[in-house]
Amino acid sequence: MFFIDPHVHMTSRTTDDYEAMRQAGVVAVIEPAFWMGQPRTRVGTFQDYYSHLIGFERFRASQFGIKHYCTIGLNSKEANNEALAEEVMELLPLFVCKEGVVGVGEIGYDDQTAAEDKYYRLQLELAREVNLPVQIHTPHRDKKKGTLRSMEVALEHGLDPAMVIVDHNNEETVQDVLERGFWAAFTIYPHTKMGNERMTEIVKHYGPEHIFINSAADWGISDPLAVPKTAQLMLERGIPAETVHLVTYQNALAAFSQSGQMQESDWLNDRLIDQSLKFSGNSILRGGQTPKIEADPTIIR
Ligand SMILES: [Zn+2]
């Protein structure tokens, strides 16, 4: 089975993770721009971070046989530094139209402050102008209120719910999101957001329509194999393979391919690893390491 993990912060992960993900069937990942743990103090660090997401990280993923896409945005937490946020807003239009950028994200509310509201709205306007999907981070505190507000504001700004992915849902929010025609994404994240047994029950109850899952693996205690592990559990618990395929692959592809930057042929036609390749003159290898180069089994020489 092939999987897509449509929310995972690979910059914070190791090459072992990339190898294990590929082994488990993950063919493509989407990395939303987010808060790095250490608050940034200069606009230049945002600029370099966005360049990293569309540049080196994309290359690094390719060296392990995984297609890498990203969403670009100002995260809600750092939107509270208004002076910096103003400068970051000026950068965003330069990055959202780059190759491999499949949306504006992850944006939304954290503490639901006035500053967060201001920059969320400005970024919704940007997404609408450039016709890209939006990836919404919903808050951990006051989740239901924050989720409803995220959707209301998106509608107020004229966004089509089919272009908006509401992330980090749970049992309390899923019905409201589906009823309004938005995509309902779920983060399988240990001990906090959602476990995979609960997720299995949600899919049994609501079916697969407009639902998909991700790992949101990052620098915290998280699991980059959450998508394939949840697929496995769903199959074991009697969910049909077609349903599992929808929530672990097809629906994420349908949502984010609306960007025009991501299609199945990207990985179906190009899955082979060639670690002799370089990015800006550098490979991922250190002195003495042997590059892994996979041969195309359909070619006879
Ligand atoms: Zn995230």
PDB file of N, CA and C in Angstrom, residues 98-194:
ATOM      1  N   LYS A  98       6.255  29.181  -5.384  1.00  0.00           N
ATOM      2  CA  LYS A  98       7.414  28.361  -5.783  1.00  0.00           C
ATOM      3  C   LYS A  98       6.991  26.914  -6.049  1.00  0.00           C
ATOM      4  N   GLU A  99       7.843  26.217  -6.806  1.00  0.00           N
ATOM      5  CA  GLU A  99       7.585  24.811  -7.122  1.00  0.00           C
ATOM      6  C   GLU A  99       7.483  23.980  -5.839  1.00  0.00           C
ATOM      7  N   GLY A 100       6.500  23.107  -5.797  1.00  0.00           N
ATOM      8  CA  GLY A 100       6.362  22.207  -4.650  1.00  0.00           C
ATOM      9  C   GLY A 100       5.594  22.787  -3.479  1.00  0.00           C
ATOM     10  N   VAL A 101       5.139  24.028  -3.592  1.00  0.00           N
ATOM     11  CA  VAL A 101       4.339  24.625  -2.514  1.00  0.00           C
ATOM     12  C   VAL A 101       2.869  24.329  -2.810  1.00  0.00           C
ATOM     13  N   VAL A 102       2.254  23.540  -1.941  1.00  0.00           N
ATOM     14  CA  VAL A 102       0.898  23.045  -2.218  1.00  0.00           C
ATOM     15  C   VAL A 102      -0.175  23.742  -1.374  1.00  0.00           C
ATOM     16  N   GLY A 103       0.213  24.796  -0.647  1.00  0.00           N
ATOM     17  CA  GLY A 103      -0.791  25.501   0.136  1.00  0.00           C
ATOM     18  C   GLY A 103      -0.182  26.586   0.999  1.00  0.00           C
ATOM     19  N   VAL A 104      -1.072  27.338   1.646  1.00  0.00           N
ATOM     20  CA  VAL A 104      -0.664  28.299   2.660  1.00  0.00           C
ATOM     21  C   VAL A 104      -0.906  27.616   4.006  1.00  0.00           C
ATOM     22  N   GLY A 105       0.142  27.479   4.815  1.00  0.00           N
ATOM     23  CA  GLY A 105      -0.032  26.764   6.085  1.00  0.00           C
ATOM     24  C   GLY A 105       1.265  26.676   6.858  1.00  0.00           C
ATOM     25  N   GLU A 106       1.226  26.133   8.094  1.00  0.00           N
ATOM     26  CA  GLU A 106      -0.006  25.954   8.794  1.00  0.00           C
ATOM     27  C   GLU A 106      -0.336  27.249   9.524  1.00  0.00           C
ATOM     28  N   ILE A 107      -1.559  27.717   9.310  1.00  0.00           N
ATOM     29  CA  ILE A 107      -1.967  29.005   9.865  1.00  0.00           C
ATOM     30  C   ILE A 107      -3.229  28.802  10.707  1.00  0.00           C
ATOM     31  N   GLY A 108      -3.618  29.837  11.447  1.00  0.00           N
ATOM     32  CA  GLY A 108      -4.832  29.715  12.256  1.00  0.00           C
ATOM     33  C   GLY A 108      -4.646  30.321  13.620  1.00  0.00           C
ATOM     34  N   TYR A 109      -5.257  29.691  14.611  1.00  0.00           N
ATOM     35  CA  TYR A 109      -5.241  30.236  15.971  1.00  0.00           C
ATOM     36  C   TYR A 109      -4.478  29.319  16.921  1.00  0.00           C
ATOM     37  N   ASP A 110      -3.767  29.959  17.860  1.00  0.00           N
ATOM     38  CA  ASP A 110      -3.151  29.238  18.971  1.00  0.00           C
ATOM     39  C   ASP A 110      -3.844  29.678  20.266  1.00  0.00           C
ATOM     40  N   ASP A 111      -3.505  30.883  20.730  1.00  0.00           N
ATOM     41  CA  ASP A 111      -4.201  31.419  21.912  1.00  0.00           C
ATOM     42  C   ASP A 111      -5.441  32.232  21.536  1.00  0.00           C
ATOM     43  N   GLN A 112      -5.704  32.340  20.247  1.00  0.00           N
ATOM     44  CA  GLN A 112      -6.849  33.100  19.735  1.00  0.00           C
ATOM     45  C   GLN A 112      -6.771  34.585  20.110  1.00  0.00           C
ATOM     46  N   THR A 113      -5.600  35.167  19.919  1.00  0.00           N
ATOM     47  CA  THR A 113      -5.375  36.587  20.210  1.00  0.00           C
ATOM     48  C   THR A 113      -5.762  37.450  19.002  1.00  0.00           C
ATOM     49  N   ALA A 114      -5.801  38.779  19.233  1.00  0.00           N
ATOM     50  CA  ALA A 114      -6.127  39.706  18.147  1.00  0.00           C
ATOM     51  C   ALA A 114      -5.063  39.650  17.048  1.00  0.00           C
ATOM     52  N   ALA A 115      -3.803  39.517  17.443  1.00  0.00           N
ATOM     53  CA  ALA A 115      -2.730  39.460  16.439  1.00  0.00           C
ATOM     54  C   ALA A 115      -2.853  38.191  15.591  1.00  0.00           C
ATOM     55  N   GLU A 116      -3.137  37.077  16.245  1.00  0.00           N
ATOM     56  CA  GLU A 116      -3.320  35.823  15.488  1.00  0.00           C
ATOM     57  C   GLU A 116      -4.457  35.972  14.483  1.00  0.00           C
ATOM     58  N   ASP A 117      -5.527  36.609  14.921  1.00  0.00           N
ATOM     59  CA  ASP A 117      -6.681  36.810  14.056  1.00  0.00           C
ATOM     60  C   ASP A 117      -6.302  37.658  12.834  1.00  0.00           C
ATOM     61  N   LYS A 118      -5.539  38.716  13.096  1.00  0.00           N
ATOM     62  CA  LYS A 118      -5.138  39.626  12.019  1.00  0.00           C
ATOM     63  C   LYS A 118      -4.321  38.892  10.938  1.00  0.00           C
ATOM     64  N   TYR A 119      -3.322  38.133  11.382  1.00  0.00           N
ATOM     65  CA  TYR A 119      -2.441  37.494  10.390  1.00  0.00           C
ATOM     66  C   TYR A 119      -3.062  36.244   9.765  1.00  0.00           C
ATOM     67  N   TYR A 120      -3.970  35.633  10.474  1.00  0.00           N
ATOM     68  CA  TYR A 120      -4.744  34.531   9.874  1.00  0.00           C
ATOM     69  C   TYR A 120      -5.559  35.080   8.707  1.00  0.00           C
ATOM     70  N   ARG A 121      -6.255  36.179   8.953  1.00  0.00           N
ATOM     71  CA  ARG A 121      -7.102  36.775   7.903  1.00  0.00           C
ATOM     72  C   ARG A 121      -6.264  37.233   6.699  1.00  0.00           C
ATOM     73  N   LEU A 122      -5.140  37.869   6.973  1.00  0.00           N
ATOM     74  CA  LEU A 122      -4.297  38.337   5.858  1.00  0.00           C
ATOM     75  C   LEU A 122      -3.808  37.155   5.009  1.00  0.00           C
ATOM     76  N   GLN A 123      -3.508  36.052   5.675  1.00  0.00           N
ATOM     77  CA  GLN A 123      -3.009  34.886   4.930  1.00  0.00           C
ATOM     78  C   GLN A 123      -4.133  34.162   4.182  1.00  0.00           C
ATOM     79  N   LEU A 124      -5.346  34.236   4.704  1.00  0.00           N
ATOM     80  CA  LEU A 124      -6.486  33.691   3.946  1.00  0.00           C
ATOM     81  C   LEU A 124      -6.661  34.480   2.654  1.00  0.00           C
ATOM     82  N   GLU A 125      -6.519  35.792   2.762  1.00  0.00           N
ATOM     83  CA  GLU A 125      -6.625  36.645   1.571  1.00  0.00           C
ATOM     84  C   GLU A 125      -5.548  36.274   0.548  1.00  0.00           C
ATOM     85  N   LEU A 126      -4.340  36.052   1.051  1.00  0.00           N
ATOM     86  CA  LEU A 126      -3.235  35.669   0.166  1.00  0.00           C
ATOM     87  C   LEU A 126      -3.550  34.349  -0.549  1.00  0.00           C
ATOM     88  N   ALA A 127      -4.036  33.368   0.213  1.00  0.00           N
ATOM     89  CA  ALA A 127      -4.350  32.054  -0.361  1.00  0.00           C
ATOM     90  C   ALA A 127      -5.420  32.187  -1.445  1.00  0.00           C
ATOM     91  N   ARG A 128      -6.401  33.022  -1.185  1.00  0.00           N
ATOM     92  CA  ARG A 128      -7.482  33.213  -2.154  1.00  0.00           C
ATOM     93  C   ARG A 128      -6.937  33.865  -3.427  1.00  0.00           C
ATOM     94  N   GLU A 129      -6.086  34.860  -3.247  1.00  0.00           N
ATOM     95  CA  GLU A 129      -5.505  35.553  -4.411  1.00  0.00           C
ATOM     96  C   GLU A 129      -4.713  34.606  -5.308  1.00  0.00           C
ATOM     97  N   VAL A 130      -3.916  33.737  -4.694  1.00  0.00           N
ATOM     98  CA  VAL A 130      -3.059  32.857  -5.503  1.00  0.00           C
ATOM     99  C   VAL A 130      -3.700  31.493  -5.757  1.00  0.00           C
ATOM    100  N   ASN A 131      -4.939  31.327  -5.261  1.00  0.00           N
ATOM    101  CA  ASN A 131      -5.714  30.109  -5.488  1.00  0.00           C
ATOM    102  C   ASN A 131      -5.010  28.839  -4.993  1.00  0.00           C
ATOM    103  N   LEU A 132      -4.548  28.904  -3.742  1.00  0.00           N
ATOM    104  CA  LEU A 132      -3.902  27.732  -3.128  1.00  0.00           C
ATOM    105  C   LEU A 132      -4.759  27.215  -1.964  1.00  0.00           C
ATOM    106  N   PRO A 133      -4.708  25.911  -1.704  1.00  0.00           N
ATOM    107  CA  PRO A 133      -5.366  25.382  -0.503  1.00  0.00           C
ATOM    108  C   PRO A 133      -4.785  26.013   0.771  1.00  0.00           C
ATOM    109  N   VAL A 134      -5.569  25.957   1.841  1.00  0.00           N
ATOM    110  CA  VAL A 134      -5.134  26.469   3.145  1.00  0.00           C
ATOM    111  C   VAL A 134      -5.089  25.301   4.129  1.00  0.00           C
ATOM    112  N   GLN A 135      -4.015  25.237   4.907  1.00  0.00           N
ATOM    113  CA  GLN A 135      -3.875  24.189   5.923  1.00  0.00           C
ATOM    114  C   GLN A 135      -3.986  24.864   7.291  1.00  0.00           C
ATOM    115  N   ILE A 136      -5.064  24.577   7.986  1.00  0.00           N
ATOM    116  CA  ILE A 136      -5.351  25.264   9.257  1.00  0.00           C
ATOM    117  C   ILE A 136      -4.935  24.428  10.455  1.00  0.00           C
ATOM    118  N   HIS A 137      -4.121  25.046  11.312  1.00  0.00           N
ATOM    119  CA  HIS A 137      -3.774  24.464  12.613  1.00  0.00           C
ATOM    120  C   HIS A 137      -4.852  24.905  13.600  1.00  0.00           C
ATOM    121  N   THR A 138      -5.534  23.961  14.230  1.00  0.00           N
ATOM    122  CA  THR A 138      -6.528  24.350  15.240  1.00  0.00           C
ATOM    123  C   THR A 138      -5.898  24.270  16.630  1.00  0.00           C
ATOM    124  N   PRO A 139      -6.347  25.149  17.549  1.00  0.00           N
ATOM    125  CA  PRO A 139      -5.677  25.258  18.848  1.00  0.00           C
ATOM    126  C   PRO A 139      -5.903  24.041  19.753  1.00  0.00           C
ATOM    127  N   HIS A 140      -4.976  23.842  20.680  1.00  0.00           N
ATOM    128  CA  HIS A 140      -5.111  22.754  21.653  1.00  0.00           C
ATOM    129  C   HIS A 140      -6.079  23.159  22.757  1.00  0.00           C
ATOM    130  N   ARG A 141      -6.007  24.435  23.153  1.00  0.00           N
ATOM    131  CA  ARG A 141      -6.910  24.942  24.194  1.00  0.00           C
ATOM    132  C   ARG A 141      -8.145  25.528  23.511  1.00  0.00           C
ATOM    133  N   ASP A 142      -9.322  25.303  24.106  1.00  0.00           N
ATOM    134  CA  ASP A 142     -10.565  25.794  23.488  1.00  0.00           C
ATOM    135  C   ASP A 142     -10.680  25.330  22.046  1.00  0.00           C
ATOM    136  N   LYS A 143     -10.425  24.050  21.831  1.00  0.00           N
ATOM    137  CA  LYS A 143     -10.354  23.542  20.455  1.00  0.00           C
ATOM    138  C   LYS A 143     -11.646  23.746  19.670  1.00  0.00           C
ATOM    139  N   LYS A 144     -12.756  23.427  20.310  1.00  0.00           N
ATOM    140  CA  LYS A 144     -14.013  23.490  19.557  1.00  0.00           C
ATOM    141  C   LYS A 144     -14.300  24.936  19.115  1.00  0.00           C
ATOM    142  N   LYS A 145     -14.141  25.851  20.060  1.00  0.00           N
ATOM    143  CA  LYS A 145     -14.383  27.261  19.746  1.00  0.00           C
ATOM    144  C   LYS A 145     -13.424  27.735  18.650  1.00  0.00           C
ATOM    145  N   GLY A 146     -12.146  27.380  18.782  1.00  0.00           N
ATOM    146  CA  GLY A 146     -11.136  27.801  17.810  1.00  0.00           C
ATOM    147  C   GLY A 146     -11.378  27.206  16.427  1.00  0.00           C
ATOM    148  N   THR A 147     -11.865  25.983  16.396  1.00  0.00           N
ATOM    149  CA  THR A 147     -12.134  25.318  15.123  1.00  0.00           C
ATOM    150  C   THR A 147     -13.307  25.984  14.411  1.00  0.00           C
ATOM    151  N   LEU A 148     -14.367  26.237  15.173  1.00  0.00           N
ATOM    152  CA  LEU A 148     -15.544  26.900  14.580  1.00  0.00           C
ATOM    153  C   LEU A 148     -15.175  28.289  14.071  1.00  0.00           C
ATOM    154  N   ARG A 149     -14.396  28.991  14.890  1.00  0.00           N
ATOM    155  CA  ARG A 149     -13.994  30.345  14.494  1.00  0.00           C
ATOM    156  C   ARG A 149     -13.120  30.314  13.231  1.00  0.00           C
ATOM    157  N   SER A 150     -12.203  29.355  13.148  1.00  0.00           N
ATOM    158  CA  SER A 150     -11.337  29.224  11.965  1.00  0.00           C
ATOM    159  C   SER A 150     -12.176  29.085  10.698  1.00  0.00           C
ATOM    160  N   MET A 151     -13.211  28.281  10.786  1.00  0.00           N
ATOM    161  CA  MET A 151     -14.051  28.043   9.600  1.00  0.00           C
ATOM    162  C   MET A 151     -14.913  29.262   9.278  1.00  0.00           C
ATOM    163  N   GLU A 152     -15.485  29.879  10.322  1.00  0.00           N
ATOM    164  CA  GLU A 152     -16.318  31.073  10.096  1.00  0.00           C
ATOM    165  C   GLU A 152     -15.525  32.164   9.390  1.00  0.00           C
ATOM    166  N   VAL A 153     -14.299  32.385   9.881  1.00  0.00           N
ATOM    167  CA  VAL A 153     -13.470  33.451   9.308  1.00  0.00           C
ATOM    168  C   VAL A 153     -13.065  33.104   7.870  1.00  0.00           C
ATOM    169  N   ALA A 154     -12.791  31.828   7.608  1.00  0.00           N
ATOM    170  CA  ALA A 154     -12.441  31.423   6.239  1.00  0.00           C
ATOM    171  C   ALA A 154     -13.613  31.695   5.291  1.00  0.00           C
ATOM    172  N   LEU A 155     -14.806  31.401   5.743  1.00  0.00           N
ATOM    173  CA  LEU A 155     -15.998  31.650   4.916  1.00  0.00           C
ATOM    174  C   LEU A 155     -16.211  33.148   4.716  1.00  0.00           C
ATOM    175  N   GLU A 156     -15.985  33.898   5.807  1.00  0.00           N
ATOM    176  CA  GLU A 156     -16.123  35.358   5.736  1.00  0.00           C
ATOM    177  C   GLU A 156     -15.203  35.949   4.656  1.00  0.00           C
ATOM    178  N   HIS A 157     -14.031  35.338   4.479  1.00  0.00           N
ATOM    179  CA  HIS A 157     -13.081  35.842   3.484  1.00  0.00           C
ATOM    180  C   HIS A 157     -13.294  35.212   2.105  1.00  0.00           C
ATOM    181  N   GLY A 158     -14.397  34.519   1.959  1.00  0.00           N
ATOM    182  CA  GLY A 158     -14.771  34.026   0.631  1.00  0.00           C
ATOM    183  C   GLY A 158     -14.040  32.769   0.193  1.00  0.00           C
ATOM    184  N   LEU A 159     -13.459  32.013   1.135  1.00  0.00           N
ATOM    185  CA  LEU A 159     -12.775  30.785   0.721  1.00  0.00           C
ATOM    186  C   LEU A 159     -13.769  29.658   0.503  1.00  0.00           C
ATOM    187  N   ASP A 160     -13.497  28.849  -0.500  1.00  0.00           N
ATOM    188  CA  ASP A 160     -14.303  27.671  -0.772  1.00  0.00           C
ATOM    189  C   ASP A 160     -13.880  26.588   0.236  1.00  0.00           C
ATOM    190  N   PRO A 161     -14.804  26.035   1.012  1.00  0.00           N
ATOM    191  CA  PRO A 161     -14.418  25.000   2.000  1.00  0.00           C
ATOM    192  C   PRO A 161     -13.644  23.835   1.374  1.00  0.00           C
ATOM    193  N   ALA A 162     -13.874  23.582   0.099  1.00  0.00           N
ATOM    194  CA  ALA A 162     -13.153  22.493  -0.572  1.00  0.00           C
ATOM    195  C   ALA A 162     -11.664  22.799  -0.709  1.00  0.00           C
ATOM    196  N   MET A 163     -11.287  24.072  -0.497  1.00  0.00           N
ATOM    197  CA  MET A 163      -9.877  24.468  -0.578  1.00  0.00           C
ATOM    198  C   MET A 163      -9.255  24.607   0.816  1.00  0.00           C
ATOM    199  N   VAL A 164      -9.989  24.199   1.852  1.00  0.00           N
ATOM    200  CA  VAL A 164      -9.498  24.425   3.212  1.00  0.00           C
ATOM    201  C   VAL A 164      -9.416  23.109   3.988  1.00  0.00           C
ATOM    202  N   ILE A 165      -8.223  22.823   4.505  1.00  0.00           N
ATOM    203  CA  ILE A 165      -7.989  21.621   5.303  1.00  0.00           C
ATOM    204  C   ILE A 165      -7.923  22.045   6.769  1.00  0.00           C
ATOM    205  N   VAL A 166      -8.879  21.589   7.553  1.00  0.00           N
ATOM    206  CA  VAL A 166      -8.887  21.896   8.986  1.00  0.00           C
ATOM    207  C   VAL A 166      -8.182  20.746   9.698  1.00  0.00           C
ATOM    208  N   ASP A 167      -7.084  21.056  10.370  1.00  0.00           N
ATOM    209  CA  ASP A 167      -6.239  19.988  10.918  1.00  0.00           C
ATOM    210  C   ASP A 167      -6.401  19.814  12.435  1.00  0.00           C
ATOM    211  N   HIS A 168      -5.856  18.709  12.932  1.00  0.00           N
ATOM    212  CA  HIS A 168      -5.865  18.367  14.366  1.00  0.00           C
ATOM    213  C   HIS A 168      -7.297  18.248  14.909  1.00  0.00           C
ATOM    214  N   ASN A 169      -8.174  17.600  14.158  1.00  0.00           N
ATOM    215  CA  ASN A 169      -9.542  17.406  14.642  1.00  0.00           C
ATOM    216  C   ASN A 169      -9.587  16.347  15.736  1.00  0.00           C
ATOM    217  N   ASN A 170     -10.728  16.277  16.424  1.00  0.00           N
ATOM    218  CA  ASN A 170     -11.007  15.174  17.345  1.00  0.00           C
ATOM    219  C   ASN A 170     -12.505  14.869  17.305  1.00  0.00           C
ATOM    220  N   GLU A 171     -12.953  14.036  18.231  1.00  0.00           N
ATOM    221  CA  GLU A 171     -14.359  13.611  18.244  1.00  0.00           C
ATOM    222  C   GLU A 171     -15.308  14.798  18.413  1.00  0.00           C
ATOM    223  N   GLU A 172     -14.818  15.862  19.053  1.00  0.00           N
ATOM    224  CA  GLU A 172     -15.669  17.014  19.342  1.00  0.00           C
ATOM    225  C   GLU A 172     -15.860  17.938  18.146  1.00  0.00           C
ATOM    226  N   THR A 173     -14.938  17.895  17.193  1.00  0.00           N
ATOM    227  CA  THR A 173     -14.965  18.881  16.112  1.00  0.00           C
ATOM    228  C   THR A 173     -15.342  18.291  14.757  1.00  0.00           C
ATOM    229  N   VAL A 174     -15.188  16.980  14.600  1.00  0.00           N
ATOM    230  CA  VAL A 174     -15.267  16.382  13.261  1.00  0.00           C
ATOM    231  C   VAL A 174     -16.609  16.645  12.569  1.00  0.00           C
ATOM    232  N   GLN A 175     -17.691  16.511  13.319  1.00  0.00           N
ATOM    233  CA  GLN A 175     -18.998  16.670  12.687  1.00  0.00           C
ATOM    234  C   GLN A 175     -19.198  18.082  12.122  1.00  0.00           C
ATOM    235  N   ASP A 176     -18.814  19.089  12.906  1.00  0.00           N
ATOM    236  CA  ASP A 176     -18.955  20.483  12.450  1.00  0.00           C
ATOM    237  C   ASP A 176     -18.148  20.738  11.181  1.00  0.00           C
ATOM    238  N   VAL A 177     -16.962  20.159  11.110  1.00  0.00           N
ATOM    239  CA  VAL A 177     -16.084  20.379   9.956  1.00  0.00           C
ATOM    240  C   VAL A 177     -16.679  19.716   8.713  1.00  0.00           C
ATOM    241  N   LEU A 178     -17.123  18.479   8.852  1.00  0.00           N
ATOM    242  CA  LEU A 178     -17.681  17.753   7.704  1.00  0.00           C
ATOM    243  C   LEU A 178     -18.978  18.391   7.222  1.00  0.00           C
ATOM    244  N   GLU A 179     -19.817  18.796   8.163  1.00  0.00           N
ATOM    245  CA  GLU A 179     -21.101  19.418   7.799  1.00  0.00           C
ATOM    246  C   GLU A 179     -20.926  20.658   6.941  1.00  0.00           C
ATOM    247  N   ARG A 180     -19.840  21.393   7.198  1.00  0.00           N
ATOM    248  CA  ARG A 180     -19.595  22.639   6.466  1.00  0.00           C
ATOM    249  C   ARG A 180     -18.826  22.430   5.159  1.00  0.00           C
ATOM    250  N   GLY A 181     -18.477  21.197   4.866  1.00  0.00           N
ATOM    251  CA  GLY A 181     -17.831  20.908   3.582  1.00  0.00           C
ATOM    252  C   GLY A 181     -16.321  21.121   3.552  1.00  0.00           C
ATOM    253  N   PHE A 182     -15.692  21.309   4.730  1.00  0.00           N
ATOM    254  CA  PHE A 182     -14.229  21.442   4.793  1.00  0.00           C
ATOM    255  C   PHE A 182     -13.608  20.036   4.835  1.00  0.00           C
ATOM    256  N   TRP A 183     -12.310  19.965   4.563  1.00  0.00           N
ATOM    257  CA  TRP A 183     -11.576  18.715   4.762  1.00  0.00           C
ATOM    258  C   TRP A 183     -11.273  18.579   6.255  1.00  0.00           C
ATOM    259  N   ALA A 184     -11.488  17.390   6.798  1.00  0.00           N
ATOM    260  CA  ALA A 184     -11.189  17.149   8.212  1.00  0.00           C
ATOM    261  C   ALA A 184      -9.942  16.275   8.319  1.00  0.00           C
ATOM    262  N   ALA A 185      -8.833  16.899   8.739  1.00  0.00           N
ATOM    263  CA  ALA A 185      -7.590  16.136   8.918  1.00  0.00           C
ATOM    264  C   ALA A 185      -7.413  15.803  10.396  1.00  0.00           C
ATOM    265  N   PHE A 186      -6.760  14.676  10.651  1.00  0.00           N
ATOM    266  CA  PHE A 186      -6.529  14.203  12.022  1.00  0.00           C
ATOM    267  C   PHE A 186      -5.056  13.904  12.206  1.00  0.00           C
ATOM    268  N   THR A 187      -4.529  14.317  13.337  1.00  0.00           N
ATOM    269  CA  THR A 187      -3.128  14.088  13.651  1.00  0.00           C
ATOM    270  C   THR A 187      -3.012  12.961  14.666  1.00  0.00           C
ATOM    271  N   ILE A 188      -2.360  11.882  14.240  1.00  0.00           N
ATOM    272  CA  ILE A 188      -2.141  10.744  15.137  1.00  0.00           C
ATOM    273  C   ILE A 188      -0.839  11.015  15.873  1.00  0.00           C
ATOM    274  N   TYR A 189      -0.970  11.509  17.085  1.00  0.00           N
ATOM    275  CA  TYR A 189       0.190  12.018  17.816  1.00  0.00           C
ATOM    276  C   TYR A 189       0.105  11.461  19.234  1.00  0.00           C
ATOM    277  N   PRO A 190       1.153  10.774  19.686  1.00  0.00           N
ATOM    278  CA  PRO A 190       1.073  10.060  20.966  1.00  0.00           C
ATOM    279  C   PRO A 190       0.660  10.949  22.140  1.00  0.00           C
ATOM    280  N   HIS A 191      -0.225  10.467  22.947  1.00  0.00           N
ATOM    281  CA  HIS A 191      -0.624  11.032  24.252  1.00  0.00           C
ATOM    282  C   HIS A 191      -1.403  12.345  24.184  1.00  0.00           C
ATOM    283  N   THR A 192      -1.482  13.000  23.020  1.00  0.00           N
ATOM    284  CA  THR A 192      -2.179  14.286  23.038  1.00  0.00           C
ATOM    285  C   THR A 192      -3.346  14.307  22.056  1.00  0.00           C
ATOM    286  N   LYS A 193      -3.032  14.546  20.773  1.00  0.00           N
ATOM    287  CA  LYS A 193      -4.095  14.904  19.832  1.00  0.00           C
ATOM    288  C   LYS A 193      -5.076  13.757  19.569  1.00  0.00           C
ATOM    289  N   MET A 194      -4.569  12.628  19.113  1.00  0.00           N
ATOM    290  CA  MET A 194      -5.454  11.536  18.692  1.00  0.00           C
ATOM    291  C   MET A 194      -4.655  10.247  18.607  1.00  0.00           C
TER     292      MET A 194
END
